[in-house]
Coordinates of C-alpha atoms in Angstrom, one line a residue:
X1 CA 0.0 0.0 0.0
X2 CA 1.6 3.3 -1.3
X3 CA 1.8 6.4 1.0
X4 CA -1.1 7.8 -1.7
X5 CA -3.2 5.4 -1.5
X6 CA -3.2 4.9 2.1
X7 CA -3.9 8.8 2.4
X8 CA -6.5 8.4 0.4
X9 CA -8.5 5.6 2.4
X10 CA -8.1 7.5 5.8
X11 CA -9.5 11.3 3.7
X12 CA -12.0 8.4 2.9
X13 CA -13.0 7.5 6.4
X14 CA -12.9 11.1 7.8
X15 CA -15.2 12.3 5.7
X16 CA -17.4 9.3 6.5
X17 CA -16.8 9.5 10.2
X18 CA -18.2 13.1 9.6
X19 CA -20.8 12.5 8.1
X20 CA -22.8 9.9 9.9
X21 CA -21.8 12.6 13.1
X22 CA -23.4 15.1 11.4
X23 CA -26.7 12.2 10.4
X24 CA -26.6 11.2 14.2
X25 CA -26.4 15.0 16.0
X26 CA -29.5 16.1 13.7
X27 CA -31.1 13.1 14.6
X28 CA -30.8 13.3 18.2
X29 CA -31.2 16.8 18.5
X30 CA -34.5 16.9 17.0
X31 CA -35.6 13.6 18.5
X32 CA -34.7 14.9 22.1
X33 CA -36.5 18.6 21.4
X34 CA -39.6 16.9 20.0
X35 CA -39.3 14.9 23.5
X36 CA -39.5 11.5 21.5
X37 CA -36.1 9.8 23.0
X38 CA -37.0 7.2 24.8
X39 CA -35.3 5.6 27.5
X40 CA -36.6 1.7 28.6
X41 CA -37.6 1.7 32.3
X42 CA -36.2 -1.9 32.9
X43 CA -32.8 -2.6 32.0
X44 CA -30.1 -5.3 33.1
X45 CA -26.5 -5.0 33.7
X46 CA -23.8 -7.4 32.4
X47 CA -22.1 -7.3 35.7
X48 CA -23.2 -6.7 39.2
X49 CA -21.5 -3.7 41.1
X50 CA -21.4 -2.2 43.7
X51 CA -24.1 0.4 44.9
X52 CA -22.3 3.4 45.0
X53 CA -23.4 7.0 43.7
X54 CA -21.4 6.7 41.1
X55 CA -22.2 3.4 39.9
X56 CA -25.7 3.7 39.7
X57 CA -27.2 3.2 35.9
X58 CA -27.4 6.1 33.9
X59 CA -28.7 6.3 30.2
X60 CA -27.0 9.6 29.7
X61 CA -23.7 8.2 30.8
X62 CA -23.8 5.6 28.0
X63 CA -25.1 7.8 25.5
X64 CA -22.1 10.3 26.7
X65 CA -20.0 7.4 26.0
X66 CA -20.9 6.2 22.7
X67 CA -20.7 10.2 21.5
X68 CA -17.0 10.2 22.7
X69 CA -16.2 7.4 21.0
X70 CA -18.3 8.5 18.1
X71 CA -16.2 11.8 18.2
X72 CA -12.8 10.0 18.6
X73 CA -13.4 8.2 15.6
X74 CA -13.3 11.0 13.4
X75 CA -10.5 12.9 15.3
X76 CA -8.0 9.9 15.1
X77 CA -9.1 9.4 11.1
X78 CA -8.0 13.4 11.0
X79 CA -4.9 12.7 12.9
X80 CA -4.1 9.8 11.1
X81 CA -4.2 12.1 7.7
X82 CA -2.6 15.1 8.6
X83 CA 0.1 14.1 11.2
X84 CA 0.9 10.6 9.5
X85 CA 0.6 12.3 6.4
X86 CA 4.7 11.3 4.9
X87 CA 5.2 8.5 7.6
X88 CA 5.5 5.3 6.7
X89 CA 3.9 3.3 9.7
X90 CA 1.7 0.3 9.8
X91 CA 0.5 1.0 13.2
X92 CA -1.5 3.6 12.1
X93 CA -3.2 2.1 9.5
X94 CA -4.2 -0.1 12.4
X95 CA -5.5 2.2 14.2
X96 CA -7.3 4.5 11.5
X97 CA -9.4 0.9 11.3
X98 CA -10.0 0.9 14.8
X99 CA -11.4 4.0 15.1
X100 CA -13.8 3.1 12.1
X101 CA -14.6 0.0 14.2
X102 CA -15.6 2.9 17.0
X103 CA -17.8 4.6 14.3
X104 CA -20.1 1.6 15.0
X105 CA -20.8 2.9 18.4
X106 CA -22.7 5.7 17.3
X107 CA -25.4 3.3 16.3
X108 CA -26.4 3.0 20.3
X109 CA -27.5 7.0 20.0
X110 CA -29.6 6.1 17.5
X111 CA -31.6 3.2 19.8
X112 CA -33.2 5.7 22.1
X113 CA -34.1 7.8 19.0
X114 CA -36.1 5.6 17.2
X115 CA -37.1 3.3 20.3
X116 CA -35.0 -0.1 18.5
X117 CA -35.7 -2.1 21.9
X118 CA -39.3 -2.0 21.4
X119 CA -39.3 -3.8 18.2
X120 CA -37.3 -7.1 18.1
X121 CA -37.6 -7.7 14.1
X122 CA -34.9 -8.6 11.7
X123 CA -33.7 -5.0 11.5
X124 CA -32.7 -4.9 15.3
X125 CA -31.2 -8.2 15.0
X126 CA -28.6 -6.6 12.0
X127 CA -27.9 -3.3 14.3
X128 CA -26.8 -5.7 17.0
X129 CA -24.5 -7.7 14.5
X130 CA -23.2 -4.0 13.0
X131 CA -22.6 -3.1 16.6
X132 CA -20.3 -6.2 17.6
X133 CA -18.9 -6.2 14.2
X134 CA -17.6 -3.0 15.0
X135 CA -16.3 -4.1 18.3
X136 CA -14.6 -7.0 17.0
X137 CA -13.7 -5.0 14.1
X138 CA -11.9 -2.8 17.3
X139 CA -10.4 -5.6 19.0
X140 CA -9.0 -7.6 16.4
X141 CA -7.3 -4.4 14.3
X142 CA -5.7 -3.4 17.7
X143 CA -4.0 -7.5 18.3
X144 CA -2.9 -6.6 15.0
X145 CA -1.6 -3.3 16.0
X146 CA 0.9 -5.1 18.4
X147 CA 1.5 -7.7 16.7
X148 CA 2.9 -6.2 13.6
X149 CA 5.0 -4.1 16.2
X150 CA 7.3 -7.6 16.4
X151 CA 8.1 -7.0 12.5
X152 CA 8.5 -3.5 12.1
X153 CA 10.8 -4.0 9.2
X154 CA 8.5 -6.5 7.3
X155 CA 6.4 -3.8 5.0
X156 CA 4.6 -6.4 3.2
X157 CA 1.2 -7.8 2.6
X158 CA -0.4 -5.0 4.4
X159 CA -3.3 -5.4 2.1
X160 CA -3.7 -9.0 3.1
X161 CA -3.9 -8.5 6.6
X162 CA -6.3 -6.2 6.9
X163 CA -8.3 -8.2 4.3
X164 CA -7.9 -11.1 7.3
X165 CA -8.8 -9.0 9.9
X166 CA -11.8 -7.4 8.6
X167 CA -12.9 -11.3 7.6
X168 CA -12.3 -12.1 11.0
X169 CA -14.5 -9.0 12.7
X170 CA -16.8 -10.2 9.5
X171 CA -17.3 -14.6 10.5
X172 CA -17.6 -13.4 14.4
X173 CA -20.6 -11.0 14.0
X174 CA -22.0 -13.3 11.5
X175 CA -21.8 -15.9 14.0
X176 CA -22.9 -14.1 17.1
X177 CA -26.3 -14.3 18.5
X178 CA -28.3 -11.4 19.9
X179 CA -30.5 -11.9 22.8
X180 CA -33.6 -9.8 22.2
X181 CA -35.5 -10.3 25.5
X182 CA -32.8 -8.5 27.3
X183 CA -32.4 -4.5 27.1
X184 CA -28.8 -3.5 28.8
X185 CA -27.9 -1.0 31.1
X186 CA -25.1 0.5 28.4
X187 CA -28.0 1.9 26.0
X188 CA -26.9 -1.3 23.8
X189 CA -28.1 -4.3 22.3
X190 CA -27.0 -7.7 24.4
X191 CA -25.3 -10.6 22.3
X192 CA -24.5 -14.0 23.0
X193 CA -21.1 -15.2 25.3
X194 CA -20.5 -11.3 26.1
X195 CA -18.6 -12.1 28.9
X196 CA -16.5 -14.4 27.5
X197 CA -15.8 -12.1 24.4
X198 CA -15.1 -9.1 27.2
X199 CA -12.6 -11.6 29.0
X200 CA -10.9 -12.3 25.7
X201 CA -10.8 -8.9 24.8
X202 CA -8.9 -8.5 28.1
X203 CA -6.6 -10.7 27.1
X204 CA -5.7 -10.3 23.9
X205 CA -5.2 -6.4 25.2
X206 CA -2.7 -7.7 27.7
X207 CA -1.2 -10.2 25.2
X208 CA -0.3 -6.7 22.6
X209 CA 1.0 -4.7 25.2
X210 CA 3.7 -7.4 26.3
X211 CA 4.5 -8.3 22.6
X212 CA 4.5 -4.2 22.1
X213 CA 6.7 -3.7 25.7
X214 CA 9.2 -7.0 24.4
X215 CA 9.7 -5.0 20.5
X216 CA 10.8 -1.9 22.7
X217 CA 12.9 -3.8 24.8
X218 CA 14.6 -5.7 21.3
X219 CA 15.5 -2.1 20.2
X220 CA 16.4 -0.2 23.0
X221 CA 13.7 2.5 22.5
X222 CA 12.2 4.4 25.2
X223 CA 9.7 5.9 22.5
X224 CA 8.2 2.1 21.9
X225 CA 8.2 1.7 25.5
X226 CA 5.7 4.7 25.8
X227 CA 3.6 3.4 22.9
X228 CA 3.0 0.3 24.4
X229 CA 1.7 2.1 27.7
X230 CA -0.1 4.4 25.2
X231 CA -1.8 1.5 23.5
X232 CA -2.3 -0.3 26.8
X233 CA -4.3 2.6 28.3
X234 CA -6.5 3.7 24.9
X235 CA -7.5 -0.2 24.5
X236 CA -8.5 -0.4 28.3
X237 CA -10.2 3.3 28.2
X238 CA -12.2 2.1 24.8
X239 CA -13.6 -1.2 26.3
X240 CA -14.6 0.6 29.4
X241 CA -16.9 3.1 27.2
X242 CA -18.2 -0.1 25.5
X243 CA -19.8 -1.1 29.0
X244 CA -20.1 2.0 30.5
X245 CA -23.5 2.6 31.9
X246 CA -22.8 5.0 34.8
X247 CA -20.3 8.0 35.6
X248 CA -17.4 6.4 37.0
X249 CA -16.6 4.1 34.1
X250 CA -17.4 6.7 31.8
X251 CA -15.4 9.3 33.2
X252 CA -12.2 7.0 33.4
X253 CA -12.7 5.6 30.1
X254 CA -12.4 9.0 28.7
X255 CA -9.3 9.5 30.4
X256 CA -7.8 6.6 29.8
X257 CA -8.7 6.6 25.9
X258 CA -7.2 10.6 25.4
X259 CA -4.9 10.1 28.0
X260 CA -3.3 6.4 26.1
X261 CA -4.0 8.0 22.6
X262 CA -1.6 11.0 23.2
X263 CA 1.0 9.3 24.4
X264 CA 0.7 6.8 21.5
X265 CA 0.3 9.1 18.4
X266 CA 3.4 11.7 20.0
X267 CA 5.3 8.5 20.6
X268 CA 5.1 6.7 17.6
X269 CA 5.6 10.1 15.5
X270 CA 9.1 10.5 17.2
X271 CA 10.1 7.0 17.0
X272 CA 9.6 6.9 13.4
X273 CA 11.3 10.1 12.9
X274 CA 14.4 9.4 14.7
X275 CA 13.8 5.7 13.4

């Protein structure tokens, strides 16, 4: 993949990313002044907490969520674009697809707008595949991030693997289930073995930040060493704005997903210029 062509994907998915923001802040805005946004009264959590103030269930919290990561989408796109614009570097074609695999989680304003819970037909069944697709479109683009940090010198076939890894977000959301019955506490749609796929996702996290931190190690670079905490803290602050459905986790998934993001994209600019 040529520097042009690459360029071109990512003006691409900015001006997609801005685009369905612009579709989705109309829509809610006149949905919520028309007073038709509505919020289910019964909801269940994935995971039992702790009754604290600021763990209590909050709709708003989750919507605030899926807008951040909504808005991150398009800012890392524009990043990716302008700052990356001469720089050879396959993490951040990585990472441009991430952040399209965090476009998805706009689709959860749109559930309140148009009521999606009420009505579990074939159409709600398809937003809840587009929504995990996205998620393991997320996951599985950000394994690939680290893993390609292991052969940094190897510039070929980047066509093929993200051909594999968008197949592989593809066969899992075509494979998933989505439990209709069940209205979540993250302004979401529940799917089957969430848990589990929440546990791997922990994982495989862990699993690219020690094959990131063992690369930096390999080359002596304190740069790579602060990418790898960068990536450890955006993948932890993304999957907590997947489930968060109250302030706390909200507010620290923000955090953490600026926070880690900043200290990846500065770091992995100066390692490839000094490179």
């Amino acid at each position: 993949m040529t520097l042009v062509s690459r360029n071109r994907i990512f003006l691409s998915l900015f001006f997609l990313a801005v685009i369905f923001i612009i579709a989705t802040s109309v829509v809610f805005i006149l949905a919520f002044m028309n007073g038709t946004i509505l919020f289910p009264e019964t909801t269940q959590r994935l995971f039992s907490v702790p009754a604290l103030p600021l763990l209590v269930p909050n709709m708003f919290a989750a919507i605030s969520a899926a807008t951040v990561l909504l808005v991150y989408a398009a800012v890392i796109l524009g990043i990716s674009l302008v700052n990356f614009e001469k720089t050879r570097s396959m993490e951040i074609i990585f990472l441009a697809i991430f952040a399209l695999g965090c476009l998805f989680e706009g689709i959860r304003i749109w559930l309140p707008v148009f009521n999606f819970w009420a009505n579990h037909s074939p159409l709600y069944v398809l937003i809840g595949k587009l929504l995990f697709f996205g998620r393991a479109l997320s996951v599985v683009n950000l394994l690939a991030l680290a893993l390609i940090s292991l052969e940094l010198e190897n510039k070929q076939n980047i066509e093929m693997n993200l051909v594999v890894v968008t197949a592989v977000a593809t066969l899992l959301a075509r494979l998933t289930s989505i439990e209709s019955l069940i209205i979540p506490s993250n302004c979401s749609i529940r799917f089957g073995y969430e848990k589990m796929f929440l546990t791997v996702t922990t994982v495989t996290f862990l699993v690219g930040f020690l094959s990131m931190l063992y690369q930096s190690n390999n080359r002596g670079s304190p740069e790579y060493t602060r990418v790898a905490v960068g990536f450890l803290f955006l993948s932890f602050g993304y999957l907590l704005l997947t489930q968060a459905d109250s302030i706390l986790p909200f507010s620290l998934g923000t955090i953490l997903l600026i926070t880690g993001s900043i200290i990846f994209l500065v770091n992995l600019h100066r390692f490839y210029t000094w490179k």
